[in-house]
């Protein structure tokens, strides 16, 4: 008598699984990682290594010794958190900050809620905000190497201290300078922001690299463009209104889109499956909330940027959004 | 080519794998014994009208409908009835069967066995309906609902569309495709007959764009028939963009007419009647040839079979599946699961001694790599299941609600609308058994709905 397997339908499965999706996200992040390594050199490699090691280790240790459950670091989700966190730190930030951030991201934000799929907040974003309020000086010391050669030089070279474009603008406005003068003095240009923009988090370095990742994620159908586009349009819209109202006091829409981690956040962090809404309508509302809060913080808040706060706040609304936003059902219009 | 029709909500794109598409239909030789199931249709199992020792001819009635929703069953062979008893069907469920020792193949009187195409349609609608009913025709697209009932809309409802379902959206299956290539004229005559019974609705034969040869074949046949008669003026061949589950009634109606059937409603509520191409062929044979439904086409296919061992067989009902497997060269080594029907909605066979029924469509061999389930992971809330659901449901939510047994919330979230098409489970990156859980919850909620007093 032959042995036949009997189980209910369906008898086939699409090839994509959790690990392959996480792998796709890592591939999508790779252009940004490569660019940051090229320009920030050893210090960036150190941060990346520290983040990956401590994230994986934290998850493995918690699963093994606290939860007494199978270790699931092979699914790649901790690695994604690690790379995102590394890209969210200022280049040259001390390695122990990265360790604390990683332990917080995985240990507190992810595992205390039950691990993958259970967390309310995006671990990397929550860790970044946690570090920003805990270690403000380390987290806003935007050191940058004088050149690519010095970034990869084995002997320590003095780093040039810098500031993010948003920080420069914020400071300039406080000093009572008009915007066009600030832009002119600092030599800001859109082309530079698109290609290589030194200063800021490692992941904000190159808009083009991030956009390449976005295209890859869309092509592989890992994410839908809804959330990301909703954020972009809201930021363009809100800053557009303010810019038209007073162009010398409020930064312009394109500048706001290209700076302060908007691309990194909108492509890779706000689209995190676990902490974003399920339905299309939900994603539009979620993106609108993020865009609006980002702009309000930038124009009226104490912090020059605001993307991470906005994502974190909107993460908290996701269960509520999911409760009220559903996709249209067949035959129930 | 871009604005091809398809349904609007959800759906997935499993690879085609129509490996047996180029295998012409072969007539399956008769075995020594057949065993005919009384439950070949949706509704009450038929009531046997023969007893052990009776001699029966091919095409003779051996069981009668046992209720409004039920159908005649005819002897597929000529021989002696040896037993009328309960036996396990392919899933192991006990069903009444009539066993017959095969002696020869002598058909009952009045059945036209000539190959000539009969094109003139009878004028009398009732005659057409009576012949369909007498021939035991049931829907061959999967549900096996008695066709004559579907062709009599309830009072106050009229059919505006008759949709002939040639979507065959399940991977692997090619029986409908072969029928569309080899018997397109008969299929269209059957369609015209049903169109006549329904009072002349617009008839649209819908085929997915992965079967261009079938589209051409039907178009040629339509031109040919239109030369003879005006009866075929109001028939259209429609190409649909390939997407699973397009062959589902509700999805097909949406794709073809842009209408949706309301929840818990019937297609006729949206003014549509859907019939499969194989059903249409059976209607042709029933009405034009007075031939009862005792044959159908089945694909023997699967990745584990080399091209020369792929087959499409014209089989009779009551033939043991094991016999078909042997005729086709035996069960391949790599096969761990044999499915009757498509890989998305078909049933895994537990018992190869079960026999073919009117609606059998395949013997599908699946390898371990393809079909064995992987270890479940945690839900990552990606929402892919909800995007894939062709009914717009939220499988992740339904599964959670089912696990806590909240029937009220399950009903509010429309678990009863689930088609059991399997898109959610197919697409879930965490390998969660979404449909397993939802299927059980759906049955419970449907029972709850049925138990309520009607106002």
mmCIF file of C-alpha atoms in Angstrom, chain A residues 1-19 21-22 70 75 116-120 220-224 272-279 318-319 322 325-333, chain B residues 9 17 250 260-263 322 336-339 343-346 348-350 352 366 370-371 373 378-384 386-387 390-394 396 413-414 416-417 422 425-426 428-431 435-436 439:
data_model
loop_
_atom_site.group_PDB
_atom_site.id
_atom_site.type_symbol
_atom_site.label_atom_id
_atom_site.label_comp_id
_atom_site.label_asym_id
_atom_site.label_seq_id
_atom_site.Cartn_x
_atom_site.Cartn_y
_atom_site.Cartn_z
ATOM 1 C CA UNK A 1 0.000 0.000 0.000
ATOM 2 C CA UNK A 2 1.399 3.327 -1.016
ATOM 3 C CA UNK A 3 1.850 6.111 1.502
ATOM 4 C CA UNK A 4 -0.014 9.199 0.331
ATOM 5 C CA UNK A 5 0.059 12.581 1.977
ATOM 6 C CA UNK A 6 -3.414 13.961 2.583
ATOM 7 C CA UNK A 7 -4.001 17.558 3.579
ATOM 8 C CA UNK A 8 -6.574 20.222 2.784
ATOM 9 C CA UNK A 9 -6.089 22.543 -0.197
ATOM 10 C CA UNK A 10 -4.259 24.590 -1.349
ATOM 11 C CA UNK A 11 -1.522 22.143 -2.290
ATOM 12 C CA UNK A 12 0.888 24.773 -3.621
ATOM 13 C CA UNK A 13 2.683 27.714 -2.079
ATOM 14 C CA UNK A 14 4.128 30.865 -3.602
ATOM 15 C CA UNK A 15 7.869 30.920 -3.206
ATOM 16 C CA UNK A 16 8.216 34.069 -1.092
ATOM 17 C CA UNK A 17 8.591 33.507 2.646
ATOM 18 C CA UNK A 18 9.592 35.622 5.628
ATOM 19 C CA UNK A 19 13.305 34.975 5.171
ATOM 20 C CA UNK A 21 11.356 38.972 2.047
ATOM 21 C CA UNK A 22 13.909 40.049 4.681
ATOM 22 C CA UNK A 70 13.811 28.308 19.119
ATOM 23 C CA UNK A 75 14.691 34.769 9.420
ATOM 24 C CA UNK A 116 8.712 39.196 15.163
ATOM 25 C CA UNK A 117 5.253 40.351 14.166
ATOM 26 C CA UNK A 118 4.184 41.395 17.654
ATOM 27 C CA UNK A 119 5.951 44.709 18.203
ATOM 28 C CA UNK A 120 3.953 47.941 18.073
ATOM 29 C CA UNK A 220 9.993 42.401 -6.134
ATOM 30 C CA UNK A 221 6.510 43.250 -4.833
ATOM 31 C CA UNK A 222 7.840 43.353 -1.272
ATOM 32 C CA UNK A 223 5.998 46.602 -0.615
ATOM 33 C CA UNK A 224 3.301 48.645 -2.271
ATOM 34 C CA UNK A 272 7.715 47.896 7.831
ATOM 35 C CA UNK A 273 4.935 45.284 7.596
ATOM 36 C CA UNK A 274 4.569 44.774 11.314
ATOM 37 C CA UNK A 275 4.140 48.405 12.267
ATOM 38 C CA UNK A 276 2.167 49.786 9.343
ATOM 39 C CA UNK A 277 -1.533 49.404 8.483
ATOM 40 C CA UNK A 278 -2.924 46.545 6.420
ATOM 41 C CA UNK A 279 -5.350 48.326 4.127
ATOM 42 C CA UNK A 318 -1.772 51.507 13.545
ATOM 43 C CA UNK A 319 -4.054 49.222 15.587
ATOM 44 C CA UNK A 322 -6.579 48.786 11.230
ATOM 45 C CA UNK A 325 -9.963 50.879 7.694
ATOM 46 C CA UNK A 326 -10.775 47.783 5.719
ATOM 47 C CA UNK A 327 -10.377 46.980 2.069
ATOM 48 C CA UNK A 328 -13.539 46.832 -0.040
ATOM 49 C CA UNK A 329 -15.209 43.456 0.096
ATOM 50 C CA UNK A 330 -16.695 41.674 -2.914
ATOM 51 C CA UNK A 331 -20.452 42.018 -3.224
ATOM 52 C CA UNK A 332 -20.839 44.247 -0.189
ATOM 53 C CA UNK A 333 -20.578 47.683 -1.760
ATOM 54 C CA UNK B 9 -10.364 42.328 -6.104
ATOM 55 C CA UNK B 17 2.322 24.408 -15.469
ATOM 56 C CA UNK B 250 -18.258 35.310 -8.576
ATOM 57 C CA UNK B 260 -20.813 41.584 -8.278
ATOM 58 C CA UNK B 261 -23.000 38.963 -6.663
ATOM 59 C CA UNK B 262 -24.172 40.206 -3.293
ATOM 60 C CA UNK B 263 -22.986 38.374 -0.206
ATOM 61 C CA UNK B 322 -5.817 3.067 -9.312
ATOM 62 C CA UNK B 336 3.932 12.157 -2.324
ATOM 63 C CA UNK B 337 0.456 13.532 -2.857
ATOM 64 C CA UNK B 338 -2.125 12.774 -5.518
ATOM 65 C CA UNK B 339 -4.767 15.411 -6.023
ATOM 66 C CA UNK B 343 -3.589 22.101 -6.922
ATOM 67 C CA UNK B 344 -5.309 25.154 -5.423
ATOM 68 C CA UNK B 345 -8.760 23.751 -4.654
ATOM 69 C CA UNK B 346 -8.561 20.037 -5.447
ATOM 70 C CA UNK B 348 -5.885 15.144 -1.850
ATOM 71 C CA UNK B 349 -6.695 11.513 -2.584
ATOM 72 C CA UNK B 350 -6.605 9.247 0.449
ATOM 73 C CA UNK B 352 -6.875 5.220 -4.829
ATOM 74 C CA UNK B 366 2.714 16.448 -6.685
ATOM 75 C CA UNK B 370 6.151 21.306 -4.285
ATOM 76 C CA UNK B 371 3.464 20.348 -1.892
ATOM 77 C CA UNK B 373 4.011 22.176 4.070
ATOM 78 C CA UNK B 378 4.856 34.118 13.213
ATOM 79 C CA UNK B 379 2.496 36.379 11.259
ATOM 80 C CA UNK B 380 4.534 39.375 10.098
ATOM 81 C CA UNK B 381 1.382 41.388 9.351
ATOM 82 C CA UNK B 382 2.409 41.903 5.754
ATOM 83 C CA UNK B 383 -1.217 41.901 4.623
ATOM 84 C CA UNK B 384 -0.432 39.753 1.575
ATOM 85 C CA UNK B 386 -5.756 40.359 2.409
ATOM 86 C CA UNK B 387 -4.344 41.644 -0.880
ATOM 87 C CA UNK B 390 -10.595 37.717 -4.166
ATOM 88 C CA UNK B 391 -13.494 38.394 -1.808
ATOM 89 C CA UNK B 392 -11.707 41.277 -0.087
ATOM 90 C CA UNK B 393 -11.648 39.482 3.249
ATOM 91 C CA UNK B 394 -8.881 39.721 5.832
ATOM 92 C CA UNK B 396 -5.147 37.165 9.077
ATOM 93 C CA UNK B 413 -15.964 40.137 8.922
ATOM 94 C CA UNK B 414 -17.713 38.007 6.303
ATOM 95 C CA UNK B 416 -19.193 33.154 5.215
ATOM 96 C CA UNK B 417 -18.164 34.804 1.928
ATOM 97 C CA UNK B 422 -6.606 29.135 -1.094
ATOM 98 C CA UNK B 425 -2.540 30.352 2.321
ATOM 99 C CA UNK B 426 -0.744 30.158 -1.016
ATOM 100 C CA UNK B 428 1.432 33.653 3.227
ATOM 101 C CA UNK B 429 5.194 34.187 3.763
ATOM 102 C CA UNK B 430 4.938 32.690 7.249
ATOM 103 C CA UNK B 431 3.390 29.451 5.896
ATOM 104 C CA UNK B 435 -7.514 28.447 5.050
ATOM 105 C CA UNK B 436 -7.462 25.358 7.292
ATOM 106 C CA UNK B 439 -12.671 26.761 6.511
#
